[in-house]
Coordinates of C-alpha atoms and ligand atoms in Angstrom, one line a residue:
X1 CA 130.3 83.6 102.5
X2 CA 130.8 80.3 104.8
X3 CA 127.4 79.4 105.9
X4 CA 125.4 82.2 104.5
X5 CA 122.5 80.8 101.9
X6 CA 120.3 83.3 99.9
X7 CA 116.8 83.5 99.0
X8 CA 115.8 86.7 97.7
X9 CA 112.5 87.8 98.5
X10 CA 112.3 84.4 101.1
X11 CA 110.6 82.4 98.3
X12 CA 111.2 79.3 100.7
X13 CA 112.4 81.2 103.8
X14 CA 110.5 80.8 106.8
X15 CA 111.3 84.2 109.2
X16 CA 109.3 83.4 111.9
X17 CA 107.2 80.6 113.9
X18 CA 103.3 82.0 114.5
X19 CA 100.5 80.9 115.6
X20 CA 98.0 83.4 114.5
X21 CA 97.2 82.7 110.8
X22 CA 96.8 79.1 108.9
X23 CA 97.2 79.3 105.1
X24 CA 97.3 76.7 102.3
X25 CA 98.1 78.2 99.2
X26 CA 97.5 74.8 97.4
X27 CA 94.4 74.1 99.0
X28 CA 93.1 77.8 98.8
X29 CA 92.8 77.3 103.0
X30 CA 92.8 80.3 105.5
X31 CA 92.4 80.7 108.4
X32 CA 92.4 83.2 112.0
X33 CA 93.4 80.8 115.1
X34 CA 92.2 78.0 113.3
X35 CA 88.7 79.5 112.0
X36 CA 88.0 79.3 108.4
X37 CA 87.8 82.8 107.2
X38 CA 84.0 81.6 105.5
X39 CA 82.6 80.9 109.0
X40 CA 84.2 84.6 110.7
X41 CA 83.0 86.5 107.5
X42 CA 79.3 84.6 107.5
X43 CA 79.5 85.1 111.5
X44 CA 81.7 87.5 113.1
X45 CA 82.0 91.5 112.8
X46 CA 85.3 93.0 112.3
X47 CA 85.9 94.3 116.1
X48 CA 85.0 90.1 117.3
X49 CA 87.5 89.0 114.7
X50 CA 90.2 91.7 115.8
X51 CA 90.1 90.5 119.3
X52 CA 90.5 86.8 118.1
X53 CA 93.0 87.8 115.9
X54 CA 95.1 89.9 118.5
X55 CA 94.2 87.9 121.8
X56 CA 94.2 84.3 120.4
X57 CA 90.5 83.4 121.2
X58 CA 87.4 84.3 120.5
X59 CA 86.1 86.7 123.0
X60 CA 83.4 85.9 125.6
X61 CA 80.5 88.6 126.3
X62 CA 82.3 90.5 129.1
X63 CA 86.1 90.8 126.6
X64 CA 84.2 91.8 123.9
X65 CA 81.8 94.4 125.9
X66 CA 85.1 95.9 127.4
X67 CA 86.9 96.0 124.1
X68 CA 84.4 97.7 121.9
X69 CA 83.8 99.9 125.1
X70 CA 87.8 100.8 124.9
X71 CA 88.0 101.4 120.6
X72 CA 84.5 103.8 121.3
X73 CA 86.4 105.5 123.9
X74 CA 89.8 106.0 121.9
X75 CA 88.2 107.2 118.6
X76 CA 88.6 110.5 119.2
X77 CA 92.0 112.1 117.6
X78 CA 93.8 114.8 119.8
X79 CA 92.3 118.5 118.4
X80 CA 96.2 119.5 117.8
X81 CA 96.1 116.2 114.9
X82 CA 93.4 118.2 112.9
X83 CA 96.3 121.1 112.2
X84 CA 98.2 117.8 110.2
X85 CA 95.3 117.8 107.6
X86 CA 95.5 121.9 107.1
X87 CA 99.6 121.2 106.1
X88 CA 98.5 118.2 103.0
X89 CA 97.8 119.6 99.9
X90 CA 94.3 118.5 98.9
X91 CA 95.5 115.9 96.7
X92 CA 97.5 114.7 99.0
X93 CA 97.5 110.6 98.7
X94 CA 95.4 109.0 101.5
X95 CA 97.9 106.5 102.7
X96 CA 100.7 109.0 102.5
X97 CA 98.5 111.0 105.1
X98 CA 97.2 107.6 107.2
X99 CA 101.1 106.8 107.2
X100 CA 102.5 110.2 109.0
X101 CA 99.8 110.6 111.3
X102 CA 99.9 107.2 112.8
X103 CA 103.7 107.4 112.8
X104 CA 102.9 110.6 115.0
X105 CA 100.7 109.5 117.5
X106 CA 103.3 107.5 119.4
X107 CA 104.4 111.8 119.9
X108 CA 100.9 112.2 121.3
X109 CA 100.4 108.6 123.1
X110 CA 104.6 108.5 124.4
X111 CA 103.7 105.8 127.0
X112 CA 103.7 103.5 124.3
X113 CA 107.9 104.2 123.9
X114 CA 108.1 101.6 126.4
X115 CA 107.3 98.8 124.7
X116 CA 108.4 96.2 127.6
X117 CA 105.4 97.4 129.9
X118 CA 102.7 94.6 129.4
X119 CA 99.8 97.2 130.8
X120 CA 99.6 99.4 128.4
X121 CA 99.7 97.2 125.5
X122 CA 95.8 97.0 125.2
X123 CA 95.4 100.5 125.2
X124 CA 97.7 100.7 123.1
X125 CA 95.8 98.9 120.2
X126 CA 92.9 100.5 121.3
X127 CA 93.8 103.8 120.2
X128 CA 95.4 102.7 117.2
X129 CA 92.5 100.4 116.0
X130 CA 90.1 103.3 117.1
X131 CA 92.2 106.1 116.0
X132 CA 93.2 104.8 112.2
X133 CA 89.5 104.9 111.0
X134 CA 89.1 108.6 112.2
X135 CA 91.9 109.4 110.2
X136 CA 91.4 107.6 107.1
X137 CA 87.8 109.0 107.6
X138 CA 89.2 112.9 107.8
X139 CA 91.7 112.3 105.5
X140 CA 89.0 111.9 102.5
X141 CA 86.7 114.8 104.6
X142 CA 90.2 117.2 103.6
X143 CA 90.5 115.8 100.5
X144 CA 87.2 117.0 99.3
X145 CA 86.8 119.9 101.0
X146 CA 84.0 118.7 103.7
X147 CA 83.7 119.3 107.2
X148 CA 85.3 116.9 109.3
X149 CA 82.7 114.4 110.9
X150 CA 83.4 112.9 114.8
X151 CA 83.0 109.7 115.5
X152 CA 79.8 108.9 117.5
X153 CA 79.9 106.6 120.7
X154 CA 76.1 105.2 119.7
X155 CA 77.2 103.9 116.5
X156 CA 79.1 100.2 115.6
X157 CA 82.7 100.2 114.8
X158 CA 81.7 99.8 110.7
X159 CA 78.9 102.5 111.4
X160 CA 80.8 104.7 112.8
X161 CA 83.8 104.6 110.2
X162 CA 80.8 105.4 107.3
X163 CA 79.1 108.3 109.0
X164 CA 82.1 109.7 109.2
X165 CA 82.8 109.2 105.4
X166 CA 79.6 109.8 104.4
X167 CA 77.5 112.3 106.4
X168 CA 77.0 116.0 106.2
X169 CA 76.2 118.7 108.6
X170 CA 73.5 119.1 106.2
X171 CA 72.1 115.9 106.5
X172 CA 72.3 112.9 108.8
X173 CA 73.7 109.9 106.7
X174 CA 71.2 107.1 106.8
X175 CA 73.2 103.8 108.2
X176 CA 72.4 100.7 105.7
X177 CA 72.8 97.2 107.9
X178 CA 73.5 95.8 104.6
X179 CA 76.2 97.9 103.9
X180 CA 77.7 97.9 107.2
X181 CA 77.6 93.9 107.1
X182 CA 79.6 94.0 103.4
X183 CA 82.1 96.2 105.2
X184 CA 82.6 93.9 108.2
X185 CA 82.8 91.2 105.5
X186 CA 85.3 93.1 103.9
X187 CA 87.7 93.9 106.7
X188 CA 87.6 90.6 108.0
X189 CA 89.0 89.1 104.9
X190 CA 91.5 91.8 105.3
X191 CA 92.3 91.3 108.8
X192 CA 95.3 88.7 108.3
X193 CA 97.1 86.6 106.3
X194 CA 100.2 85.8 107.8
X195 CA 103.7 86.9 106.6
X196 CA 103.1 89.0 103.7
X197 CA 105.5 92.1 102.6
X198 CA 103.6 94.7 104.9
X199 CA 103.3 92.4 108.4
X200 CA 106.9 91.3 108.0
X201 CA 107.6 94.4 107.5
X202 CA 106.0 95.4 111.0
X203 CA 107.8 92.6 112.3
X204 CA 111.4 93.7 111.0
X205 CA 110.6 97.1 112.4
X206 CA 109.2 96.0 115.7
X207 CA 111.7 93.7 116.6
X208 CA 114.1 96.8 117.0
X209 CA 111.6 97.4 119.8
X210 CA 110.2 100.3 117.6
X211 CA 106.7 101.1 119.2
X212 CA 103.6 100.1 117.6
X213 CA 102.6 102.5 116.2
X214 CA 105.9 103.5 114.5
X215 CA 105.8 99.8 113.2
X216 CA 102.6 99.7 112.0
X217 CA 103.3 102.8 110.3
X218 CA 106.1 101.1 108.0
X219 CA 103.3 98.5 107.7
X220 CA 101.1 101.1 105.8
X221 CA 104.1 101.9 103.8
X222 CA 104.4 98.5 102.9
X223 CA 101.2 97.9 101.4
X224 CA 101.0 101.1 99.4
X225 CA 102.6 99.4 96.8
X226 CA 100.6 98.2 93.6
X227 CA 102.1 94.6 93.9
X228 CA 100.8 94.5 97.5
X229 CA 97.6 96.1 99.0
X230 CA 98.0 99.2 96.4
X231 CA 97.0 96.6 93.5
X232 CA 93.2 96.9 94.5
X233 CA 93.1 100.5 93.5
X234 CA 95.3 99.4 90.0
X235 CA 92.2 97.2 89.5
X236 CA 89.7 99.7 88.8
X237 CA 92.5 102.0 86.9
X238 CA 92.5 99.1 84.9
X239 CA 88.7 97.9 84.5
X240 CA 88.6 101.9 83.6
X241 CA 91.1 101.7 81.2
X242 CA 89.5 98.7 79.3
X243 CA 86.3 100.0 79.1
X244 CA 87.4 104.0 77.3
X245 CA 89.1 101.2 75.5
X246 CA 86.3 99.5 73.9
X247 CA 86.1 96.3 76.3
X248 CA 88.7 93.9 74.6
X249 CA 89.4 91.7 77.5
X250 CA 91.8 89.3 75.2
X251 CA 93.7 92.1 74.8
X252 CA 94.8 93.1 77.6
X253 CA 95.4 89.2 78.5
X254 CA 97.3 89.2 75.4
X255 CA 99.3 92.5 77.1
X256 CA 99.9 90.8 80.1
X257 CA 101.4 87.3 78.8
X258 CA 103.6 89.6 76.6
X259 CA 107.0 90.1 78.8
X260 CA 108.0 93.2 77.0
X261 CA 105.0 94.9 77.6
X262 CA 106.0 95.6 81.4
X263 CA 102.4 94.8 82.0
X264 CA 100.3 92.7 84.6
X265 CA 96.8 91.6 85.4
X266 CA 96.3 93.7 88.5
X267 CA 94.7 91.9 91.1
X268 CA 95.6 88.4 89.7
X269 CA 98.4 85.9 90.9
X270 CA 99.7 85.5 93.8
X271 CA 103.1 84.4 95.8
X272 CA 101.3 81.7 97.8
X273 CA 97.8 81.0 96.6
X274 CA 98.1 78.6 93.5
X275 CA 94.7 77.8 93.5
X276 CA 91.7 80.6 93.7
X277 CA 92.2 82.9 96.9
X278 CA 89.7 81.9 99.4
X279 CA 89.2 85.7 100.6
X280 CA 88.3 86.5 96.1
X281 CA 86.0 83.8 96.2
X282 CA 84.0 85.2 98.8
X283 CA 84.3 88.8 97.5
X284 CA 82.9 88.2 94.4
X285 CA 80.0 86.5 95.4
X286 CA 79.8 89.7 97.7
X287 CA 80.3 92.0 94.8
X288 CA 77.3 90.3 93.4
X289 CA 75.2 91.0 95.9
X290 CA 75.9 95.0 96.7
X291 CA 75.9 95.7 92.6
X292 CA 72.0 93.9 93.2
X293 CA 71.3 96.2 95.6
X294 CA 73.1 99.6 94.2
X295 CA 72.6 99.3 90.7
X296 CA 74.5 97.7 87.9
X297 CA 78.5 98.6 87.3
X298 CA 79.9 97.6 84.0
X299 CA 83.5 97.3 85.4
X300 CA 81.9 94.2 87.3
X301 CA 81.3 92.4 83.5
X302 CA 84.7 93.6 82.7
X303 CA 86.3 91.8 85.9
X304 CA 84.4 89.0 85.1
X305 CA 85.1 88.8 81.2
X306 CA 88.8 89.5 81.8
X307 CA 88.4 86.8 84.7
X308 CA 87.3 84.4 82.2
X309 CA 89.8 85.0 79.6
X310 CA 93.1 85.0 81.7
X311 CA 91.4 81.5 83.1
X312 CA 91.4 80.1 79.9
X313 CA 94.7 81.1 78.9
X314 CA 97.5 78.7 79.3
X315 CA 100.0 81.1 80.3
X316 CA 97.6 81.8 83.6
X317 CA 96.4 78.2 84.2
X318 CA 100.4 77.0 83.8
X319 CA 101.6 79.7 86.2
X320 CA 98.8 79.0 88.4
X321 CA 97.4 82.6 88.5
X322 CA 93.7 83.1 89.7
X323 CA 92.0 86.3 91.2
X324 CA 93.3 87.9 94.4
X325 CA 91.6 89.4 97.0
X326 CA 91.7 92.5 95.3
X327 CA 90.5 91.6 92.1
X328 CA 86.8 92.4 92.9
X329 CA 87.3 94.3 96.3
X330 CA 87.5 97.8 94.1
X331 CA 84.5 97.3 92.7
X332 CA 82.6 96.9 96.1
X333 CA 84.1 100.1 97.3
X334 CA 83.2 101.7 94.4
X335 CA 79.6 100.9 94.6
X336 CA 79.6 101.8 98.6
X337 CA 80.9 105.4 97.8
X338 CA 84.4 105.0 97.9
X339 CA 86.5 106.7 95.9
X340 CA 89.4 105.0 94.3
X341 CA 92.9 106.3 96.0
X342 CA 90.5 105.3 99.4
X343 CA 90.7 101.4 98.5
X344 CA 94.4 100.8 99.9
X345 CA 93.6 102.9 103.4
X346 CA 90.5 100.2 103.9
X347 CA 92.8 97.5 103.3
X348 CA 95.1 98.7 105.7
X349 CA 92.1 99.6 107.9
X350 CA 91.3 95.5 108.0
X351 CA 94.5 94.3 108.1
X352 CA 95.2 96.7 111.5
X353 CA 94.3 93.7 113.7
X354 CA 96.6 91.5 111.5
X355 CA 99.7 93.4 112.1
X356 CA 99.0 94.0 115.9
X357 CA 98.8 90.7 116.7
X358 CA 102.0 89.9 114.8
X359 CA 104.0 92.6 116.8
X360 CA 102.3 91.5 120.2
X361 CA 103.2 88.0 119.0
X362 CA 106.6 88.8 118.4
X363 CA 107.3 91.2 121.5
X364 CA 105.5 88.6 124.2
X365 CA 108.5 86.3 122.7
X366 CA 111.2 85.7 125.2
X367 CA 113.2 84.4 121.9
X368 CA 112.4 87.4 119.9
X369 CA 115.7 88.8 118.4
X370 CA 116.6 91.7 116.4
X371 CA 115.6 90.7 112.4
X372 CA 118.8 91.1 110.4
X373 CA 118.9 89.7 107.5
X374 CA 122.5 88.5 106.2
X375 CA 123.5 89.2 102.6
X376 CA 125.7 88.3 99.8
X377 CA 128.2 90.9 98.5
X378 CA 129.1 91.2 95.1
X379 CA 131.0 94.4 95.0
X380 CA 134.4 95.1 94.6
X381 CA 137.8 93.6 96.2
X382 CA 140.1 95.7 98.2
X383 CA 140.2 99.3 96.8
X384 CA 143.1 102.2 97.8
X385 CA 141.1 105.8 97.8
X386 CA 142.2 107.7 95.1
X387 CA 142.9 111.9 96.0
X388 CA 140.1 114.1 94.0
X389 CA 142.8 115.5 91.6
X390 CA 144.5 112.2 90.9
X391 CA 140.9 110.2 89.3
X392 CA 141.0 110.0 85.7
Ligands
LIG1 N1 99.9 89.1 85.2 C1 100.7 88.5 84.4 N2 101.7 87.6 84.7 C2 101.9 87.4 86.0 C3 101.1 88.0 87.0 C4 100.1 88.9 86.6 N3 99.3 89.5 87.5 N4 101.5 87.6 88.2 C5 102.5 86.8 88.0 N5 102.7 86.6 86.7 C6 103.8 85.8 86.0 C7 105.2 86.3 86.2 O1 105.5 87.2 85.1 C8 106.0 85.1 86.3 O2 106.1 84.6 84.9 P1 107.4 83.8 84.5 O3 107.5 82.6 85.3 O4 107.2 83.5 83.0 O5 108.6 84.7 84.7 C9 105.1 84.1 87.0 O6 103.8 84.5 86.8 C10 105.4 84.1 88.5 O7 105.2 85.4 89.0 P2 106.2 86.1 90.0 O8 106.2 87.6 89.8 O9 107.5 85.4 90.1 O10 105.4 85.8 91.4 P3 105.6 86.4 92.8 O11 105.2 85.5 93.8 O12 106.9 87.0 92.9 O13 104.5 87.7 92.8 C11 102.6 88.9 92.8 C12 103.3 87.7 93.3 C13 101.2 89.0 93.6 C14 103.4 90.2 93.2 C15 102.3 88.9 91.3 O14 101.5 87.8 91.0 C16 101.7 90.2 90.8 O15 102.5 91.1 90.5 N6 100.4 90.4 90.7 C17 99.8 91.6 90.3 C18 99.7 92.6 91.5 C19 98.6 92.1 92.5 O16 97.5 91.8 92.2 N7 99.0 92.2 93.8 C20 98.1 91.8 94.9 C21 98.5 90.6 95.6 S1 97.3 89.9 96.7 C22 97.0 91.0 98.0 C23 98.2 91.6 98.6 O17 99.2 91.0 98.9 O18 98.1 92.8 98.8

């Protein structure tokens, strides 16, 4: 294979150069354009942290006026995209949903096709960042039989997104600044965190010149999986599972170190953090605070006994394995109202800004090539076909 070297699943591979998103998986370090995520979570709001996160800077009044101006404008979803919801069955999986319909709106938004014209890029994200939360908000409307809820141009990006989860004709759904600040919180830890499965993914796509929205698209697909952003909704299915179980913690630590049992400690471990993850850190103090405020949830003593047990065990302290940022993000969710198969669309929700600035990255790259990864082949030598009547 001459000069071809393999790592599978680029253990030590490096695919890209970036300057968007610093991360120090010994240290427990992250941060967007050199903020610490602590200061942007204590600080920012989601739409400030998407601008820095996609523009390179913190915005100044007049950028951030006209870019919350452009995601109200854009948060509307063409009246022909509420025909999708009538075609998914009612149990249809959120993210399977979010997926298609923002795969389609490059069919409804075609200008963005041309990926090479540098003014339409911001609109661009501005529908997409806009758009997604109306459909993740519509999607769980359908899924429970409620009347779609529009977005509203008084209301905050976070407001908006949870009056349109939340309210009723019936009744209008009292805003809680508490709540919305746990849910800015929330999708700023989200927002980034440099080249994980579902952004190189994006990339891989994108640098086909795939529009954004088609490449974001993969992105969702990407993180529907339980070992990626699809492990915070395994979390509770877990916690759940421990408690109709009698609330054995050791058990299920015992389960997890045992290789034949195919099992893991969902929302634990981590491919570059080996040392807590800063983002869990500040989720569970968080998680703290909303179960204060909503009432008690034993699956929050679970997490925390089963936290306790697993960092105890040598098995988790010698492979380095701590709490993710999904470990106690479910639990959050839960107490806000979520409901579960929701969790992975808010991920994907926060990490929107993450994967736009990594395809804008890539595509304002003179270098940028197409990704194509080489391989190893371990198949067969020469073969002659053999005719259909002559194979034994
Ligand atoms: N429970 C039990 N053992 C584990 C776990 C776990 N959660 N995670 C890793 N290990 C073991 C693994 O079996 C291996 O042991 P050994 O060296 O004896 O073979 C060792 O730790 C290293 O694990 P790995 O699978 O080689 O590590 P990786 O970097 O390929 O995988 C991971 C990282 C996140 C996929 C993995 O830790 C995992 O499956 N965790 C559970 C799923 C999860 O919480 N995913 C969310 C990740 S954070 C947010 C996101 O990316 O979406």
């Amino acid at each position: 294979t001459g000069l071809v070297t393999i790592d599978p699943a680029f253990m030590n591979t490096a695919s890209t150069k970036s300057a968007i998103t610093y991360l120090d998986g010994e240290q427990g370090i992250l941060r967007y354009r050199g903020i610490p995520i602590e200061q942007l979570a204590e600080k920012s709001t989601f739409v400030e942290t998407s601008y820095l996160l996609i523009y390179g800077h913190l915005p100044d009044k007049a950028e951030l006026t006209r870019f919350s101006t452009l995601l109200t404008r854009h948060s509307l979803i063409h009246e022909d995209m509420k025909h999708f919801f009538d075609g998914f069955p009612s149990t249809a999986h959120p993210m399977a949903v979010l997926s298609s319909m923002v795969c389609s709106l490059s069919s409804y938004y075609p200008d963005a096709l041309d990926v090479d014209n540098k003014d339409l890029i911001d609109i661009t994200i501005a529908r997409l960042l806009a758009k997604v939360r109306t459909i993740a908000a519509f999607a769980y409307k359908k899924s429970i039989g409620q009347p779609f809820v529009y977005p509203r141009n008084s209301l905050r990006y976070c407001a908006n997104f949870l009056n349109m989860m939340f309210s009723v004709p019936a009744e209008p759904y009292e805003i809680d600044p508490e709540i919305e600040k746990v849910l800015n919180i929330l999708l700023i830890l989200h927002a980034d965190h440099e080249q994980n499965c579902s952004t190189s993914t994006v990339r891989l796509v994108g640098s086909s010149k795939a529009n954004l929205f088609a490449s974001i698209s993969a992105g969702i697909c990407a993180l529907w999986g339980p070992l990626h952003g699809g492990a915070n909704q395994e979390v509770i299915q877990m916690l759940d599972a421990i408690q109709r179980d009698g609330g054995d913690v050791s058990k299920y630590v015992a389960m997890a170190k045992d290789k034949t049992s195919n099992f893991r400690l969902m929302g634990f471990g981590h491919r570059v953090y080996k040392n807590f993850d800063p983002r869990a850190k500040i989720i569970k103090a968080c998680a703290d605070q909303v179960l204060a405020k909503k009432g008690h949830d034993p699956l929050l003593d679970i997490a925390k006994g089963l936290e306790e047990a697993a960092l105890k065990d040598s098995y988790f302290v010698e492979r380095k394995l701590y709490p993710n940022v999904d470990f106690y993000s479910g639990i959050i969710y839960r107490a806000l109202g979520f409901p579960t198969n929701m969790f992975t669309v808010l991920f994907a929700l926060g990490r929107l800004p993450g994967w736009i600035a990594h395809w804008k990255e890539m595509m304002d790259d003179p270098q940028t090539k197409i990704g194509r990864p080489r391989q190893v082949y371990t198949g067969p030598t020469l073969q002659n076909y053999v005719p259909l009547d002559q194979r034994s």
